[in-house]
Coordinates of C-alpha atoms in Angstrom, one line a residue:
Chain B
M1 CA -38.6 -2.1 -31.7
E2 CA -39.0 -0.8 -28.1
E3 CA -38.4 -4.3 -26.7
S4 CA -35.0 -4.7 -28.5
S5 CA -33.7 -1.3 -27.4
E6 CA -34.7 -2.0 -23.8
Q7 CA -32.8 -5.3 -24.0
Q8 CA -29.8 -3.5 -25.3
L9 CA -29.8 -1.2 -22.3
D10 CA -30.1 -4.2 -19.9
A11 CA -27.3 -6.1 -21.6
K12 CA -24.9 -3.1 -21.1
S13 CA -25.7 -2.6 -17.4
K14 CA -25.4 -6.3 -16.5
V15 CA -21.9 -6.6 -18.1
T16 CA -20.2 -3.3 -17.6
S17 CA -20.1 -0.7 -14.8
Q18 CA -21.9 2.6 -15.1
L19 CA -20.2 6.0 -14.9
I20 CA -22.1 8.0 -12.3
D21 CA -19.9 11.1 -12.1
F22 CA -16.9 12.7 -13.6
E23 CA -15.2 15.2 -11.4
W24 CA -12.1 17.1 -12.2
K25 CA -9.7 19.8 -11.0
L26 CA -6.7 21.6 -12.4
G27 CA -3.8 22.1 -10.1
M28 CA -0.2 23.1 -10.1
A29 CA 2.5 21.3 -8.0
V30 CA 4.9 23.8 -6.5
S31 CA 7.1 21.7 -4.3
S32 CA 7.7 18.0 -3.4
D33 CA 9.9 16.0 -1.1
S34 CA 12.2 15.2 -4.0
C35 CA 12.1 18.6 -5.8
R36 CA 11.7 21.9 -4.0
S37 CA 10.9 24.3 -6.8
L38 CA 8.3 23.0 -9.3
K39 CA 5.9 24.5 -11.8
Y40 CA 4.0 21.4 -12.8
P41 CA 0.4 21.8 -13.9
Y42 CA -1.8 18.7 -14.0
V43 CA -5.4 17.6 -14.3
A44 CA -6.8 15.4 -11.6
V45 CA -9.9 13.3 -12.5
M46 CA -12.1 11.4 -10.1
L47 CA -14.5 8.9 -11.6
K48 CA -17.5 7.6 -9.7
V49 CA -18.3 4.2 -11.1
A50 CA -21.1 1.8 -10.0
D51 CA -20.7 -1.9 -10.7
H52 CA -23.6 -4.1 -11.7
S53 CA -24.4 -4.8 -8.0
G54 CA -24.8 -1.0 -7.5
Q55 CA -21.6 -0.6 -5.4
V56 CA -20.0 2.7 -6.1
K57 CA -16.2 2.9 -6.4
N58 CA -14.1 6.0 -6.8
K59 CA -11.2 5.9 -9.1
S60 CA -8.9 8.9 -9.3
F61 CA -5.9 9.6 -11.5
E62 CA -3.8 12.5 -12.7
M63 CA -2.6 13.6 -16.1
T64 CA 0.1 15.9 -17.3
I65 CA -1.0 18.5 -19.7
P66 CA 0.2 16.6 -22.8
Q67 CA -1.5 13.4 -21.4
F68 CA -4.7 15.4 -20.9
Q69 CA -4.5 16.7 -24.5
N70 CA -4.3 13.2 -25.7
F71 CA -7.2 12.2 -23.5
Y72 CA -9.2 15.1 -24.9
R73 CA -8.4 14.1 -28.5
Q74 CA -9.8 10.6 -27.9
F75 CA -13.1 12.0 -26.8
K76 CA -13.2 14.4 -29.8
E77 CA -12.7 11.4 -32.0
I78 CA -15.5 9.4 -30.2
A79 CA -17.8 12.4 -30.5
A80 CA -17.1 12.7 -34.2
I81 CA -17.8 9.0 -34.9
I82 CA -21.0 9.1 -32.9
E83 CA -22.2 11.9 -35.2
T84 CA -21.9 9.5 -38.1
V85 CA -23.8 6.6 -36.4
Chain F
M1 CA 13.2 -23.4 32.0
L2 CA 14.5 -26.5 30.2
L3 CA 14.1 -27.1 26.5
D4 CA 11.7 -29.9 25.6
L5 CA 13.4 -31.7 22.7
S6 CA 11.5 -34.2 20.7
E7 CA 12.8 -37.7 20.0
E8 CA 13.2 -36.8 16.3
H9 CA 15.1 -33.7 17.2
K10 CA 17.4 -35.6 19.5
E11 CA 18.0 -38.2 16.7
H12 CA 19.0 -35.4 14.3
L13 CA 21.4 -33.8 16.8
A14 CA 22.9 -37.2 17.5
F15 CA 25.0 -36.7 14.3
L16 CA 26.9 -33.9 15.9
P17 CA 29.2 -35.9 18.3
K18 CA 30.1 -38.2 15.4
V19 CA 32.1 -35.4 13.7
D20 CA 34.9 -33.3 15.1
S21 CA 34.3 -29.9 16.7
A22 CA 35.6 -28.0 13.7
V23 CA 32.8 -29.5 11.7
V24 CA 30.2 -28.7 14.4
A25 CA 31.5 -25.1 14.5
E26 CA 31.1 -25.0 10.7
F27 CA 27.6 -26.3 11.0
G28 CA 26.9 -23.6 13.6
R29 CA 28.1 -21.0 11.2
I30 CA 26.0 -22.4 8.4
A31 CA 23.0 -22.6 10.7
V32 CA 23.2 -18.9 11.6
E33 CA 23.8 -17.9 8.0
F34 CA 20.7 -19.9 7.0
L35 CA 18.7 -17.9 9.6
R36 CA 20.0 -14.7 8.1
R37 CA 19.5 -15.5 4.5
G38 CA 17.4 -18.7 4.1
S39 CA 18.7 -22.2 3.5
N40 CA 20.8 -23.3 0.6
P41 CA 20.4 -27.1 0.0
K42 CA 23.6 -27.3 -2.1
I43 CA 25.6 -26.7 1.0
Y44 CA 24.3 -30.0 2.5
E45 CA 25.4 -32.0 -0.6
G46 CA 29.0 -30.6 -0.5
A47 CA 29.3 -31.3 3.2
A48 CA 27.8 -34.8 2.9
R49 CA 30.3 -35.7 0.2
K50 CA 33.2 -34.5 2.4
L51 CA 32.0 -36.4 5.5
S52 CA 30.9 -39.5 3.6
V53 CA 27.3 -39.4 4.9
S54 CA 24.0 -38.8 3.2
S55 CA 23.0 -35.2 2.6
D56 CA 19.8 -35.9 4.6
T57 CA 22.0 -36.6 7.7
V58 CA 23.8 -33.3 7.2
Q59 CA 20.5 -31.5 6.7
H60 CA 19.0 -32.9 9.8
G61 CA 22.1 -32.1 11.8
V62 CA 22.1 -28.5 10.7
E63 CA 18.4 -28.1 11.0
G64 CA 18.5 -29.6 14.5
L65 CA 21.1 -27.1 15.4
I66 CA 19.0 -24.2 13.9
Y67 CA 16.0 -25.3 15.9
L68 CA 18.1 -25.7 19.1
L69 CA 19.4 -22.1 18.6
T70 CA 16.0 -20.5 17.7
E71 CA 14.1 -22.2 20.5
S72 CA 16.8 -21.2 23.1
S73 CA 16.9 -17.7 21.8
K74 CA 13.2 -17.3 21.5
L75 CA 12.7 -18.3 25.2
M76 CA 15.9 -16.4 26.2
I77 CA 16.9 -19.4 28.4
S78 CA 19.7 -18.9 30.9
E79 CA 23.2 -20.3 30.4
L80 CA 22.5 -22.9 33.1
D81 CA 19.2 -24.0 31.6
F82 CA 20.8 -24.3 28.2
Q83 CA 23.6 -26.4 29.6
D84 CA 21.1 -28.6 31.5
S85 CA 18.9 -29.0 28.4
V86 CA 21.9 -30.1 26.3
F87 CA 23.3 -32.3 29.0
I88 CA 20.3 -34.6 28.4
L89 CA 21.6 -35.4 25.0
G90 CA 24.7 -37.1 26.5
F91 CA 27.2 -35.3 24.4
P92 CA 30.9 -35.0 25.3
E93 CA 31.8 -32.0 27.5
E94 CA 33.7 -30.3 24.7
L95 CA 30.7 -30.4 22.4
N96 CA 28.4 -29.0 25.1
K97 CA 30.8 -26.1 25.6
L98 CA 30.8 -25.4 21.9
L99 CA 27.0 -25.5 21.7
L100 CA 26.7 -23.1 24.7
Q101 CA 29.2 -20.7 23.1
L102 CA 27.3 -20.9 19.8
Y103 CA 24.1 -20.0 21.7
L104 CA 25.6 -17.1 23.6
D105 CA 27.4 -15.7 20.6
N106 CA 24.4 -15.6 18.4
R107 CA 21.5 -15.2 20.7
K108 CA 21.1 -11.5 20.3
E109 CA 21.2 -11.6 16.5
I110 CA 18.8 -14.5 16.3
R111 CA 16.4 -12.7 18.6
T112 CA 16.5 -9.7 16.2
I113 CA 15.8 -11.9 13.2
L114 CA 12.9 -13.6 15.1
S115 CA 11.4 -10.2 16.1
E116 CA 11.1 -9.4 12.4
L117 CA 8.8 -12.4 11.8
A118 CA 5.0 -12.0 11.7
P119 CA 4.4 -8.3 11.5
D120 CA 0.7 -7.8 11.6
L121 CA -0.6 -4.4 10.7
P122 CA 0.8 -2.4 7.8
S123 CA 3.7 -0.4 8.9
Y124 CA 5.4 2.8 7.7
H125 CA 7.9 2.4 4.9
S126 CA 8.3 5.9 3.5
L127 CA 6.3 9.1 2.7
E128 CA 6.4 11.1 -0.5
W129 CA 4.7 14.5 -0.5
R130 CA 3.8 17.2 -2.9
L131 CA 2.5 20.8 -2.3
D132 CA -0.1 21.7 -4.9
V133 CA -2.1 24.7 -5.7
Q134 CA -5.6 24.0 -7.0
L135 CA -6.4 26.5 -9.8
A136 CA -9.8 25.3 -11.0
S137 CA -12.4 22.6 -10.7
R138 CA -15.5 21.6 -12.4
S139 CA -17.6 23.6 -10.0
L140 CA -15.3 26.6 -9.4
R141 CA -12.9 28.5 -11.5
Q142 CA -10.3 31.1 -10.6
Q143 CA -9.1 29.5 -7.4
I144 CA -5.9 29.5 -5.5
K145 CA -6.3 26.7 -3.0
P146 CA -3.2 25.1 -1.5
S147 CA -3.2 21.4 -0.7
V148 CA -0.8 18.7 0.2
T149 CA -0.8 15.3 -1.6
L150 CA 0.8 12.5 0.3
K151 CA 1.8 9.1 -0.9
L152 CA 2.2 6.8 2.1
H153 CA 4.3 3.7 1.4
L154 CA 3.4 0.8 3.7
N155 CA 4.8 -2.7 4.3
Q156 CA 2.8 -5.6 5.4
N157 CA 4.3 -9.1 5.6
G158 CA 6.7 -8.3 2.9
D159 CA 4.0 -6.8 0.6
H160 CA 4.3 -3.2 -0.4
N161 CA 1.2 -1.0 -0.4
T162 CA 0.6 2.6 -1.2
Q163 CA -2.1 5.0 -0.1
V164 CA -2.5 8.4 -1.7
L165 CA -4.1 11.0 0.5
Q166 CA -4.8 14.7 0.1
T167 CA -5.3 17.4 2.7
D168 CA -5.1 21.1 3.2
P169 CA -2.2 22.7 5.1
A170 CA -4.3 23.4 8.2
T171 CA -5.3 19.7 8.6
L172 CA -1.7 18.7 8.0
L173 CA -0.6 21.0 10.8
H174 CA -3.2 19.4 13.1
L175 CA -2.0 16.0 12.1
V176 CA 1.6 16.9 13.0
Q177 CA 0.4 18.3 16.3
Q178 CA -1.5 15.1 17.1
L179 CA 1.6 13.0 16.3
E180 CA 3.8 15.2 18.4
Q181 CA 1.3 14.9 21.3
A182 CA 1.5 11.1 20.9
L183 CA 5.3 11.2 21.2
E184 CA 5.1 13.5 24.2
E185 CA 3.0 10.9 26.0
M186 CA 6.1 8.7 26.1
K187 CA 7.7 11.2 28.4
T188 CA 4.9 11.3 31.0
N189 CA 5.4 9.7 34.4
H190 CA 2.9 7.0 33.8
C191 CA 4.5 5.7 30.6
R192 CA 8.0 6.0 32.1
R193 CA 6.9 3.9 35.1
V194 CA 5.4 1.2 32.9
V195 CA 8.5 1.0 30.6
R196 CA 10.8 0.9 33.6
N197 CA 8.8 -2.0 35.1
I198 CA 8.9 -4.0 31.9
K199 CA 12.7 -3.7 31.7

């Protein structure tokens, strides 16, 4: 039983990357080169991911509030399903 | 400095005296157009039919002309050197004059086109910016922290690249001051002297 769960962990780390850190911030854009007066809130996320060789890469992206709400909904769904497993 | 034309090149150019000068002038126009926009093989076929020769012959003639013009322009050879280089080909005087005029008329533009070849490092294309206020982060709530997000568009060998950067206003000010200082250097006596001597 122990052996098989250890194998499962190994299989995941050899194939996929590992999420090391999830940083976020909430900001509001107030002005840009194309539009001087803005009131644009956004969520900026920076993921720290380590590939199977251990090399860490940063991936950052931004989401509008509606995009973030969709993002959040996905995780709520994942959490709900995990409860049933 | 005389041009060093290969035997193959001379053979290709040997087609030119066989047609009349209006045709050579047209070939010259095609040659420069091809330098501007790239070659179009269909043009060779049309011309070949009209002149009753193979399209290869036309192609070699035009390409020979292109190479003659680019090499002369690249090296910026003098009128006299151009005339002497072409003299070796044994063409009639009228054709030599035509070729010289073709060179002199187009030299500047060809040099501009040649200067655009082989850019090495990424170069500036455009800059987009956005002024943000950070309101909260995972580690700190209730903030009001201004920052500037920059999207730098770069060109390299025809490829387009973007780099997104973020900084605070104080660092941006410092960046602007550094760039202004770099431009100021151009006005110093030392730089002025060097540039004067190159010209």
